[in-house]
CSV table of C-alpha atoms in Angstrom, one decimal:
chain,number,residue,atom,x,y,z
A,268,MET,CA,112.8,69.2,118.8
A,269,SER,CA,113.4,69.9,115.1
A,270,SER,CA,111.5,66.8,113.9
A,271,ILE,CA,108.5,67.8,116.1
A,272,LEU,CA,108.5,71.3,114.6
A,273,ASP,CA,108.9,70.0,111.1
A,274,SER,CA,106.0,67.6,111.5
A,275,LYS,CA,103.8,70.4,113.0
A,276,GLN,CA,104.7,72.8,110.2
A,277,ASN,CA,104.1,70.3,107.5
A,278,LYS,CA,100.7,69.0,108.8
A,279,LYS,CA,99.4,72.4,109.8
A,280,LYS,CA,98.9,75.2,107.3
A,281,PHE,CA,101.2,78.0,108.1
A,282,HIS,CA,99.5,81.2,109.2
A,283,ALA,CA,100.8,84.0,111.4
A,284,THR,CA,98.1,86.4,112.5
A,285,PHE,CA,100.5,89.4,112.9
A,286,LEU,CA,101.3,89.2,109.2
A,287,ASP,CA,97.7,90.1,108.5
A,288,GLY,CA,98.2,93.1,110.7
A,289,ILE,CA,101.3,94.2,108.9
A,290,ARG,CA,99.5,93.8,105.6
A,291,GLY,CA,96.7,96.0,106.9
A,292,ILE,CA,99.3,98.7,108.0
A,293,ALA,CA,100.8,98.6,104.5
A,294,ALA,CA,97.4,99.0,102.9
A,295,LEU,CA,96.5,101.9,105.1
A,296,SER,CA,99.9,103.6,104.5
A,297,VAL,CA,99.1,103.6,100.8
A,298,VAL,CA,95.8,105.3,101.5
A,299,HIS,CA,97.6,107.9,103.6
A,300,GLU,CA,100.1,108.9,101.0
A,301,HIS,CA,97.4,109.1,98.2
A,302,SER,CA,95.2,111.2,100.6
A,303,GLN,CA,98.2,113.6,101.0
A,304,ARG,CA,98.5,113.9,97.2
A,305,THR,CA,94.7,114.3,96.7
A,306,TYR,CA,94.4,117.1,99.3
A,307,LYS,CA,97.5,118.8,97.9
A,308,LEU,CA,99.6,118.3,101.0
A,309,SER,CA,97.3,120.6,103.0
A,310,LEU,CA,97.8,118.7,106.2
A,311,PRO,CA,100.6,119.8,108.5
A,312,ILE,CA,101.5,116.1,109.0
A,313,THR,CA,103.8,115.5,106.1
A,314,THR,CA,106.4,113.4,107.9
A,315,PHE,CA,105.1,110.1,106.5
A,316,TYR,CA,104.6,111.4,103.0
A,317,ASN,CA,106.4,108.4,101.5
A,318,SER,CA,104.4,105.9,103.4
A,319,GLY,CA,102.7,104.5,100.3
A,320,TYR,CA,106.1,103.9,98.6
A,321,LEU,CA,107.2,101.9,101.6
A,322,GLY,CA,103.9,100.1,102.0
A,323,VAL,CA,104.1,98.8,98.4
A,324,ARG,CA,107.5,97.4,99.2
A,325,CYS,CA,106.2,95.8,102.3
A,326,PHE,CA,103.4,94.2,100.2
A,327,PHE,CA,106.0,92.7,97.8
A,328,VAL,CA,108.2,91.3,100.5
A,329,LEU,CA,105.3,89.9,102.5
A,330,SER,CA,103.7,88.3,99.4
A,331,ALA,CA,107.0,86.7,98.4
A,332,PHE,CA,107.7,85.5,101.9
A,333,LEU,CA,104.4,83.8,102.4
A,334,LEU,CA,104.1,82.2,99.0
A,335,THR,CA,107.6,80.9,99.0
A,336,TYR,CA,107.3,79.4,102.4
A,337,ARG,CA,104.0,77.7,101.8
A,338,SER,CA,105.1,76.4,98.5
A,339,MET,CA,108.3,75.0,100.0
A,340,LEU,CA,106.3,73.2,102.7
A,341,ASP,CA,103.9,71.7,100.0
A,342,TRP,CA,106.8,70.6,97.8
A,343,GLU,CA,108.6,69.0,100.8
A,344,ARG,CA,105.4,67.3,101.8
A,345,TYR,CA,105.0,66.0,98.3
A,346,HIS,CA,108.5,64.3,98.6
A,347,GLU,CA,107.6,62.9,102.0
A,348,ASN,CA,104.5,61.3,100.8
A,349,SER,CA,106.4,59.8,97.9
A,350,GLU,CA,109.1,58.4,100.3
A,351,ASP,CA,106.5,57.0,102.7
A,352,GLU,CA,104.9,54.9,100.0
A,353,LYS,CA,104.6,51.2,100.9
A,354,HIS,CA,105.8,48.4,98.8
A,355,ILE,CA,103.3,46.1,97.1
A,356,ASP,CA,103.1,42.8,98.8
A,357,LYS,CA,102.6,39.5,97.1
A,358,ASN,CA,98.8,39.6,97.2
A,359,ASP,CA,98.8,43.0,95.5
A,360,LEU,CA,101.1,41.7,92.8
A,361,GLU,CA,98.7,38.9,92.1
A,362,ALA,CA,95.7,41.4,91.9
A,363,ASP,CA,94.2,42.3,88.5
A,364,LEU,CA,95.5,45.6,87.1
A,365,THR,CA,93.3,46.2,84.1
A,366,ASP,CA,91.5,49.4,85.3
A,367,VAL,CA,94.7,51.5,85.1
A,368,PRO,CA,95.2,53.1,81.7
A,369,LEU,CA,98.9,52.5,81.4
A,370,LEU,CA,98.7,49.0,79.8
A,371,SER,CA,95.9,47.7,77.7
A,372,SER,CA,93.7,44.7,78.8
A,373,GLU,CA,95.0,42.6,75.9
A,374,LYS,CA,98.6,43.2,76.9
A,375,LEU,CA,97.8,42.3,80.5
A,376,ASN,CA,96.0,39.1,79.4
A,377,GLU,CA,99.0,38.2,77.3
A,378,ILE,CA,101.4,38.9,80.2
A,379,SER,CA,99.2,36.8,82.6
A,380,THR,CA,99.7,33.7,80.4
A,381,LYS,CA,103.4,34.0,80.7
A,382,THR,CA,103.9,32.8,84.3
A,383,LYS,CA,107.6,33.0,83.9
A,384,TYR,CA,107.6,36.8,83.5
A,385,ASN,CA,104.4,37.6,85.4
A,386,ILE,CA,106.0,39.1,88.5
A,387,PHE,CA,108.6,41.0,86.5
A,388,TYR,CA,106.0,42.7,84.3
A,389,LYS,CA,103.7,43.6,87.2
A,390,PHE,CA,106.7,45.1,89.1
A,391,LEU,CA,107.5,47.1,86.0
A,392,PHE,CA,103.9,48.2,85.8
A,393,TYR,CA,104.0,49.3,89.4
A,394,ILE,CA,107.1,51.5,88.7
A,395,GLN,CA,105.1,53.1,85.8
A,396,LEU,CA,102.2,53.6,88.1
A,397,LYS,CA,104.4,55.1,90.8
A,398,ILE,CA,105.9,57.6,88.4
A,399,TRP,CA,102.6,58.5,86.8
A,400,ILE,CA,101.0,59.2,90.2
A,401,LYS,CA,104.0,61.2,91.4
A,402,HIS,CA,103.9,63.4,88.3
A,403,GLN,CA,100.2,63.8,88.6
A,404,MET,CA,100.6,65.0,92.2
A,405,ALA,CA,103.3,67.5,91.3
A,406,ILE,CA,101.3,68.9,88.4
A,407,LYS,CA,98.2,69.3,90.5
A,408,LEU,CA,100.2,70.9,93.3
A,409,TRP,CA,101.5,73.7,91.1
A,410,LEU,CA,98.2,74.0,89.2
A,411,LYS,CA,96.5,74.6,92.6
A,412,PHE,CA,99.2,77.2,93.4
A,413,PHE,CA,98.6,79.2,90.1
A,414,LEU,CA,94.9,78.8,90.3
A,415,ARG,CA,94.7,80.3,93.8
A,416,ARG,CA,97.0,83.2,93.0
A,417,PHE,CA,95.2,84.0,89.7
A,418,MET,CA,91.8,83.8,91.2
A,419,ARG,CA,92.9,85.8,94.2
A,420,ILE,CA,94.1,88.8,92.2
A,421,TYR,CA,92.7,88.8,88.7
A,422,PRO,CA,88.8,88.6,89.0
A,423,PRO,CA,88.5,91.6,91.5
A,424,TYR,CA,90.8,93.6,89.3
A,425,ALA,CA,89.1,92.6,86.0
A,426,ILE,CA,85.6,93.3,87.3
A,427,LEU,CA,86.6,96.8,88.4
A,428,LEU,CA,88.2,97.9,85.2
A,429,PRO,CA,85.1,98.2,82.9
A,430,PHE,CA,83.3,100.3,85.6
A,431,ILE,CA,86.3,102.6,85.6
A,432,ALA,CA,86.6,102.9,81.9
A,433,TYR,CA,82.9,103.7,81.3
A,434,ASN,CA,82.1,105.8,84.3
A,435,ASN,CA,83.2,109.5,84.3
A,436,PHE,CA,83.5,109.8,88.1
A,437,LEU,CA,85.5,106.6,88.4
A,438,LYS,CA,87.6,107.6,85.5
A,439,GLN,CA,88.4,110.9,87.2
A,440,ALA,CA,89.2,109.1,90.4
A,441,TYR,CA,91.8,107.0,88.7
A,442,HIS,CA,93.2,110.1,86.8
A,443,GLN,CA,92.1,109.0,83.3
A,444,HIS,CA,94.6,106.1,83.3
A,445,VAL,CA,91.9,103.6,82.4
A,446,ASP,CA,89.5,104.3,79.5
A,447,PRO,CA,87.8,102.4,76.7
A,448,SER,CA,90.9,102.8,74.4
A,449,ASN,CA,93.3,100.9,76.7
A,450,LEU,CA,90.7,98.7,78.6
A,451,PHE,CA,91.7,95.5,76.8
A,452,SER,CA,95.4,96.2,77.3
A,453,HIS,CA,94.7,96.3,81.1
A,454,LEU,CA,92.5,93.2,81.0
A,455,PHE,CA,95.0,91.1,79.1
A,456,LEU,CA,97.8,92.3,81.5
A,457,GLN,CA,99.7,94.1,78.7
A,458,LYS,CA,99.5,97.4,80.5
A,459,ALA,CA,99.2,98.6,84.1
A,460,GLU,CA,99.0,102.2,85.2
A,461,PHE,CA,98.4,104.2,88.3
A,462,THR,CA,97.9,102.0,91.3
A,463,PHE,CA,97.5,98.9,89.1
A,464,TRP,CA,101.2,98.7,88.2
A,465,THR,CA,101.9,96.5,91.2
A,466,ILE,CA,99.5,93.8,90.1
A,467,LEU,CA,101.4,93.1,86.9
A,468,ALA,CA,104.7,92.9,88.6
A,469,GLU,CA,103.4,90.6,91.3
A,470,MET,CA,101.8,88.2,88.9
A,471,LYS,CA,105.0,87.9,87.0
A,472,TYR,CA,106.9,87.0,90.1
A,473,TYR,CA,104.4,84.2,90.8
A,474,LEU,CA,105.9,82.4,87.8
A,475,CYS,CA,109.4,82.5,89.4
A,476,ILE,CA,108.4,81.0,92.8
A,477,PRO,CA,108.0,77.4,91.5
A,478,ILE,CA,111.4,77.6,89.8
A,479,ILE,CA,113.1,78.8,93.0
A,480,VAL,CA,111.3,76.3,95.3
A,481,ILE,CA,111.9,73.3,93.1
A,482,GLY,CA,115.5,74.2,92.4
A,483,TYR,CA,116.3,74.8,96.1
A,484,VAL,CA,114.6,71.6,97.4
A,485,GLU,CA,115.8,69.3,94.6
A,486,LEU,CA,119.4,70.5,94.8
A,487,ALA,CA,119.4,69.8,98.6
A,488,ARG,CA,118.0,66.3,97.9
A,489,PHE,CA,120.7,65.7,95.3
A,490,GLY,CA,123.4,66.8,97.6
A,491,ALA,CA,122.0,64.5,100.3
A,492,PHE,CA,121.8,61.6,97.9
A,493,LEU,CA,125.4,62.2,96.7
A,494,THR,CA,127.1,62.4,100.1
A,495,ASN,CA,124.9,59.5,101.4
A,496,TYR,CA,126.1,57.3,98.5
A,497,LEU,CA,129.8,58.4,98.9
A,498,PHE,CA,130.2,58.8,102.6
A,499,GLY,CA,127.0,57.6,104.2
A,500,ARG,CA,126.2,61.2,105.6
A,501,PRO,CA,123.3,62.8,103.7
A,502,LYS,CA,123.1,65.9,106.0
A,503,ILE,CA,126.5,67.2,104.8
A,504,GLY,CA,125.5,67.3,101.2
A,505,ALA,CA,122.0,68.7,101.9
A,506,TRP,CA,123.3,71.6,104.0
A,507,THR,CA,126.2,72.3,101.6
A,508,CYS,CA,123.7,72.6,98.7
A,509,ARG,CA,121.4,74.8,100.8
A,510,ILE,CA,124.2,77.2,101.6
A,511,VAL,CA,125.3,77.3,98.0
A,512,CYS,CA,121.7,78.1,96.9
A,513,ASN,CA,121.5,80.9,99.4
A,514,ILE,CA,124.7,82.4,98.1
A,515,ILE,CA,123.4,82.1,94.5
A,516,LEU,CA,120.2,83.8,95.4
A,517,MET,CA,122.1,86.7,97.2
A,518,ILE,CA,124.3,87.1,94.1
A,519,ILE,CA,121.2,87.2,91.8
A,520,ARG,CA,119.5,89.7,94.1
A,521,THR,CA,122.6,92.0,94.1
A,522,ASN,CA,122.7,91.9,90.3
A,523,LEU,CA,119.0,92.6,90.0
A,524,LEU,CA,119.5,95.6,92.3
A,525,LYS,CA,121.8,97.2,89.8
A,526,SER,CA,118.9,97.2,87.2
A,527,TYR,CA,116.7,99.1,89.7
A,528,SER,CA,115.5,102.3,88.0
A,529,TYR,CA,112.3,103.4,89.5
A,530,TYR,CA,110.0,101.6,91.9
A,531,HIS,CA,106.8,102.7,90.1
A,532,ASP,CA,107.2,100.3,87.2
A,533,GLU,CA,105.3,97.3,86.0
A,534,TYR,CA,108.4,95.5,84.8
A,535,LEU,CA,109.5,92.7,87.1
A,536,ASN,CA,113.3,93.3,86.6
A,537,THR,CA,113.1,96.7,88.4
A,538,ASN,CA,111.3,95.2,91.4
A,539,ALA,CA,112.5,91.6,91.4
A,540,HIS,CA,115.2,92.3,94.1
A,541,ILE,CA,112.4,93.4,96.5
A,542,PHE,CA,110.5,90.1,95.9
A,543,LEU,CA,113.6,88.1,96.1
A,544,VAL,CA,114.4,89.5,99.6
A,545,GLY,CA,111.1,88.0,100.9
A,546,THR,CA,111.9,84.7,99.2
A,547,ILE,CA,115.4,84.5,100.8
A,548,CYS,CA,114.1,85.3,104.3
A,549,SER,CA,111.4,82.6,103.9
A,550,ILE,CA,114.1,80.1,103.2
A,551,TRP,CA,116.0,81.3,106.3
A,552,TYR,CA,112.9,80.8,108.4
A,553,ARG,CA,112.4,77.3,107.0
A,554,GLU,CA,116.0,76.4,107.9
A,555,ILE,CA,115.7,77.8,111.4
A,556,ILE,CA,112.7,75.5,112.0
A,557,ARG,CA,114.6,72.6,110.4
A,558,LEU,CA,117.5,73.1,112.8
A,559,GLY,CA,115.1,73.3,115.8
A,560,LEU,CA,116.2,76.9,116.7
A,561,LEU,CA,112.7,78.3,116.9
A,562,PRO,CA,112.0,79.3,120.5
A,563,LEU,CA,109.0,78.1,122.4
A,564,SER,CA,106.0,80.4,122.8
A,565,SER,CA,105.0,81.4,126.3
A,566,LYS,CA,102.1,79.0,126.2
A,567,GLU,CA,104.2,76.1,124.9
A,568,GLU,CA,106.8,76.9,127.6
A,569,LYS,CA,104.2,77.0,130.3
A,570,ASP,CA,102.8,73.6,129.3
A,571,LEU,CA,106.3,72.1,129.2
A,572,THR,CA,107.1,73.6,132.6
A,573,SER,CA,103.9,72.3,134.2
A,574,LYS,CA,104.6,68.8,132.8
A,575,SER,CA,108.1,68.8,134.2
A,576,ASN,CA,106.8,70.0,137.6
A,577,ASN,CA,104.3,67.2,137.7
A,578,PHE,CA,107.1,64.7,136.9
A,579,ASN,CA,109.4,66.1,139.6
A,580,ASN,CA,106.8,66.3,142.4
A,581,PHE,CA,108.4,63.3,144.1
A,582,ASP,CA,111.8,65.0,144.2
A,583,VAL,CA,110.3,68.1,145.7
A,584,ILE,CA,108.6,66.2,148.5
A,585,THR,CA,111.6,64.0,149.3
A,586,HIS,CA,114.2,66.7,149.0
A,587,THR,CA,112.7,69.6,150.8
A,588,ASN,CA,116.1,71.3,151.1
A,589,LEU,CA,116.0,72.0,147.3
A,590,SER,CA,112.7,73.8,147.4
A,591,PHE,CA,114.3,77.2,148.2
A,592,MET,CA,116.7,76.9,145.3
A,593,LYS,CA,113.9,75.8,143.0
A,594,ARG,CA,111.9,78.9,144.0
A,595,ILE,CA,114.9,81.1,143.0
A,596,ILE,CA,115.4,79.2,139.7
A,597,LYS,CA,111.7,79.7,138.9
A,598,LYS,CA,112.1,83.5,139.3
A,599,LEU,CA,114.9,83.6,136.7
A,600,PRO,CA,113.9,84.0,133.0
A,601,SER,CA,114.2,80.9,130.9
A,602,ARG,CA,116.3,80.5,127.8
A,603,HIS,CA,113.2,80.7,125.6
A,604,GLN,CA,111.9,83.8,127.4
A,605,LEU,CA,115.2,85.6,126.9
A,606,ILE,CA,115.3,84.7,123.2
A,607,ARG,CA,111.7,86.0,122.7
A,608,PHE,CA,112.6,89.2,124.5
A,609,PHE,CA,115.7,89.7,122.4
A,610,PHE,CA,113.8,89.2,119.2
A,611,ASP,CA,111.0,91.5,120.4
A,612,LEU,CA,113.5,94.2,120.9
A,613,GLY,CA,114.8,93.5,117.4
A,614,CYS,CA,111.3,94.2,116.1
A,615,TYR,CA,111.2,97.6,117.6
A,616,PHE,CA,114.8,98.4,116.4
A,617,THR,CA,113.9,97.3,112.8
A,618,LEU,CA,110.8,99.4,112.9
A,619,PHE,CA,112.9,102.4,114.1
A,620,MET,CA,115.2,101.9,111.1
A,621,ILE,CA,112.2,101.7,108.7
A,622,PHE,CA,110.9,105.0,110.2
A,623,CYS,CA,114.4,106.5,109.5
A,624,THR,CA,113.9,105.8,105.8
A,625,PHE,CA,111.2,108.6,105.7
A,626,PRO,CA,113.1,111.6,104.5
A,627,HIS,CA,111.7,114.0,107.2
A,628,LEU,CA,112.4,111.6,110.0
A,629,SER,CA,115.9,110.8,108.9
A,630,GLU,CA,116.6,114.5,108.9
A,631,LYS,CA,115.1,115.1,112.3
A,632,ILE,CA,116.4,112.0,114.1
A,633,LEU,CA,119.8,111.4,112.6
A,634,GLY,CA,120.5,114.8,111.2
A,635,MET,CA,121.3,113.4,107.7
A,636,PRO,CA,120.2,114.9,104.4
A,637,ARG,CA,116.9,113.5,103.3
A,638,ILE,CA,117.6,112.2,99.9
A,639,ARG,CA,121.1,110.9,100.6
A,640,PHE,CA,120.0,108.8,103.6
A,641,GLU,CA,117.0,107.4,101.9
A,642,LEU,CA,119.0,106.3,98.9
A,643,MET,CA,121.8,104.8,101.0
A,644,LEU,CA,119.6,102.9,103.4
A,645,GLU,CA,116.6,102.0,101.3
A,646,ASN,CA,117.4,101.8,97.6
A,647,ASN,CA,121.1,101.0,96.9
A,648,LYS,CA,122.0,98.7,99.8
A,649,PHE,CA,119.1,97.2,101.6
A,650,GLY,CA,116.2,97.4,99.1
A,651,GLY,CA,113.5,95.7,101.1
A,652,PHE,CA,115.6,93.8,103.6
A,653,LEU,CA,114.3,95.9,106.5
A,654,TYR,CA,110.8,94.6,105.9
A,655,ALA,CA,111.9,91.0,105.5
A,656,ILE,CA,113.9,91.3,108.7
A,657,LEU,CA,110.9,92.7,110.5
A,658,ILE,CA,108.8,89.7,109.4
A,659,LEU,CA,111.5,87.2,110.2
A,660,VAL,CA,112.3,88.6,113.7
A,661,GLY,CA,108.6,88.9,114.4
A,662,LEU,CA,108.1,85.2,113.7
A,663,LEU,CA,111.1,84.3,115.9
A,664,SER,CA,109.8,86.5,118.8
A,665,ARG,CA,106.7,84.2,118.8
A,666,ASP,CA,104.2,86.1,121.0
A,667,GLY,CA,106.2,89.3,121.9
A,668,SER,CA,104.6,92.7,122.5
A,669,PHE,CA,105.2,93.9,119.0
A,670,ILE,CA,103.5,90.9,117.5
A,671,ASN,CA,100.5,91.3,119.9
A,672,ALA,CA,100.2,94.9,118.9
A,673,CYS,CA,100.1,94.0,115.1
A,674,SER,CA,97.6,91.2,115.8
A,675,CYS,CA,94.8,93.5,116.9
A,676,ASN,CA,91.4,92.8,115.3
A,677,PHE,CA,91.2,96.0,113.4
A,678,LEU,CA,94.6,95.6,111.7
A,679,ARG,CA,93.9,92.0,110.9
A,680,PHE,CA,90.6,93.0,109.4
A,681,CYS,CA,92.3,95.6,107.2
A,682,GLY,CA,94.9,93.0,106.2
A,683,ARG,CA,92.2,90.6,105.2
A,684,ILE,CA,90.5,93.1,102.9
A,685,SER,CA,93.9,94.8,102.0
A,686,PHE,CA,93.6,94.1,98.2
A,687,SER,CA,90.2,95.7,98.0
A,688,ILE,CA,91.5,98.6,100.0
A,689,TYR,CA,94.3,99.0,97.5
A,690,LEU,CA,91.9,98.7,94.5
A,691,LEU,CA,89.1,101.1,95.7
A,692,HIS,CA,90.7,103.7,97.9
A,693,PRO,CA,91.0,106.3,95.0
A,694,ILE,CA,87.2,106.2,94.7
A,695,ALA,CA,86.8,107.1,98.4
A,696,LEU,CA,89.4,109.8,98.2
A,697,SER,CA,87.9,111.4,95.1
A,698,PHE,CA,84.4,111.3,96.5
A,699,VAL,CA,85.4,112.9,99.8
A,700,TYR,CA,87.5,115.5,98.1
A,701,GLU,CA,84.9,116.6,95.6
A,702,ASN,CA,81.8,116.4,97.8
A,703,LEU,CA,82.8,116.7,101.5
A,704,THR,CA,85.6,119.3,101.5
A,705,TRP,CA,85.6,123.0,101.0
A,706,MET,CA,88.5,122.7,98.5
A,707,GLY,CA,86.5,120.4,96.3
A,708,LEU,CA,83.3,122.4,96.6
A,709,ASN,CA,84.7,125.9,96.3
A,710,ASP,CA,88.0,125.2,94.5
A,711,ALA,CA,89.7,127.8,96.7
A,712,GLU,CA,92.7,127.4,98.9
A,713,ASP,CA,92.7,130.7,100.7
A,714,GLU,CA,89.1,130.8,101.9
A,715,PHE,CA,89.9,129.8,105.5
A,716,ASP,CA,92.8,130.5,107.8
A,717,LYS,CA,95.5,127.8,108.2
A,718,ARG,CA,94.0,126.3,111.4
A,719,GLU,CA,90.6,125.9,109.9
A,720,LYS,CA,92.2,124.5,106.7
A,721,ALA,CA,94.1,121.9,108.7
A,722,ASN,CA,91.0,120.9,110.6
A,723,ASN,CA,89.0,120.5,107.4
A,724,MET,CA,91.7,118.4,105.8
A,725,LEU,CA,92.1,116.2,108.9
A,726,ASP,CA,88.3,115.5,108.8
A,727,ALA,CA,88.6,114.7,105.1
A,728,VAL,CA,91.4,112.1,105.8
A,729,ILE,CA,89.4,110.4,108.5
A,730,LEU,CA,86.3,110.3,106.3
A,731,SER,CA,88.4,108.9,103.5
A,732,TYR,CA,89.7,106.1,105.7
A,733,PHE,CA,86.2,105.3,106.9
A,734,LEU,CA,84.7,105.2,103.4
A,735,THR,CA,87.6,103.2,102.0
A,736,ILE,CA,87.2,100.5,104.6
A,737,ILE,CA,83.4,100.3,104.0
A,738,LEU,CA,83.9,100.1,100.2
A,739,ALA,CA,86.7,97.5,100.6
A,740,TRP,CA,84.7,95.3,103.0
A,741,SER,CA,81.7,95.4,100.6
A,742,TYR,CA,83.8,94.6,97.6
A,743,TYR,CA,85.5,91.8,99.5
A,744,THR,CA,82.2,90.3,100.6
A,745,ILE,CA,80.5,90.5,97.2
A,746,ILE,CA,83.5,89.8,94.8
A,747,GLU,CA,86.6,88.6,96.5
A,748,LYS,CA,85.3,86.1,99.0
A,749,PRO,CA,83.0,84.2,96.5
A,750,PHE,CA,85.8,83.8,94.0
A,751,MET,CA,88.1,82.5,96.8
A,752,ASN,CA,85.4,80.0,97.8
A,753,LEU,CA,85.0,78.9,94.2
A,754,THR,CA,88.8,78.4,94.0
A,755,ASN,CA,88.8,76.3,97.1
A,756,TYR,CA,85.9,74.2,95.7
A,757,ILE,CA,87.7,73.6,92.4
A,758,ALA,CA,91.0,72.8,94.2
A,759,LYS,CA,89.2,70.2,96.4
A,760,ARG,CA,87.0,68.8,93.7
A,761,TRP,CA,89.4,68.5,90.7
A,762,LEU,CA,92.9,69.1,92.1
A,763,ASN,CA,93.0,66.8,95.1
A,764,GLU,CA,96.3,65.3,95.8
A,765,VAL,CA,96.7,61.6,94.9
A,766,LYS,CA,97.7,59.5,97.9
A,767,LEU,CA,100.6,57.2,97.3
A,768,GLU,CA,100.4,55.1,100.4
A,769,LYS,CA,99.1,52.0,98.6
A,770,PRO,CA,97.5,51.7,95.2
A,771,GLU,CA,94.1,50.1,95.1
A,772,TYR,CA,93.0,47.9,92.3
A,773,LYS,CA,89.6,46.7,91.2
A,774,SER,CA,89.3,43.1,90.1
A,775,VAL,CA,87.8,42.7,86.6
A,776,ASN,CA,86.7,39.3,85.3
A,777,HIS,CA,87.7,38.7,81.6
A,778,GLU,CA,85.7,36.4,79.5
């Protein structure tokens, strides 16, 4: 079972639709908190006031989870392609190799006259070729990773900045944090203020992902090689090194948590423990699949059951006295169904714990002081683990009710344009506040009674969401998507992986 899952995960690009929904919820939660700030907490619904703070953490964990997992699959596939390389047969060794730039044609002609050492030199050349192609594959793999991440984040961010700096309305929407005096500091990623602080912290963590992935995979391979050489059991060394790596990452995360000062900071060291939590949980998910512990989805289980029923039709016909027992067994839940149900409940319990991190809810539900419970549960001890556990448990529940709820089309759509939502929502909030609310038009807070005031603010929030989604979808279609298509073209055109199955040589006649 584990080998089948491994092959499926390696050949098929990993994508979980419910993660798009969670990303959409995180983006909308940021809009909600900033709308509360913009409308001066006029709404009576202040329970989820810290939703933006938690949404940003969810962004960090989700980004680290996905990027680490996909990078690990790519790096493992790189090693698998290298190990599956076929040896050159005798005819290949006799082929002419002058078109490869590792040895000059004069040197090859000189070698070809020496029949005594001909096979040796060509074998040595093949080793050089193998190393050169492997290094080329590794370099292209990580160049593709950095290109995709840079083009995904930087162009939409950089195109928006000049408009903010030189337009008075946009400058007011972003609270004067971007102006001509500090525009180049923002463009060259030396400074990040207001909502843009997360971009700088996230791009810094992109540089850490290859180090973690390569270190984890290569240490496991070294442990497998060592125990295979000493005892003939590679799995012992591989799993020992994986456990050691997880312990090291947990220790690093604990030490980074001590340097946590304030989440609204562009420095990576104050937010690295949140990113690292997503990386650790992605490693756990990879090892769960490697061990074959991932339960079957309901569709996979149904297909497997129908195949087994077709195979056992003869037994049902010949042994009719077992049909009654089989009917009873069919009514019982299967092992995979129970596992999915257990993890589905785990999703709801984890979501309940996340809701308890809101100060007002923690006071109402658990009767604990707001600040003390938030610091105990969210900052000092768990620091993002709740969001990573929600993602991990959701993946293990396969197609549970919580996953289906997060996979609705609207949330997935918001997740797809989440970065544009994050960039542009201050524009929508400022426009609605100044032009479509009585507070912005009259600059008075006591003009209406409390009920009318709440109704007006609720209308303003709904309009802000609507306008934010329209702006984000337009920006995604005009700016984000073309750059993503350009990145895919560049990756396929110039950063294609070199296949190592068998080198091909062109025969060249020398005069």
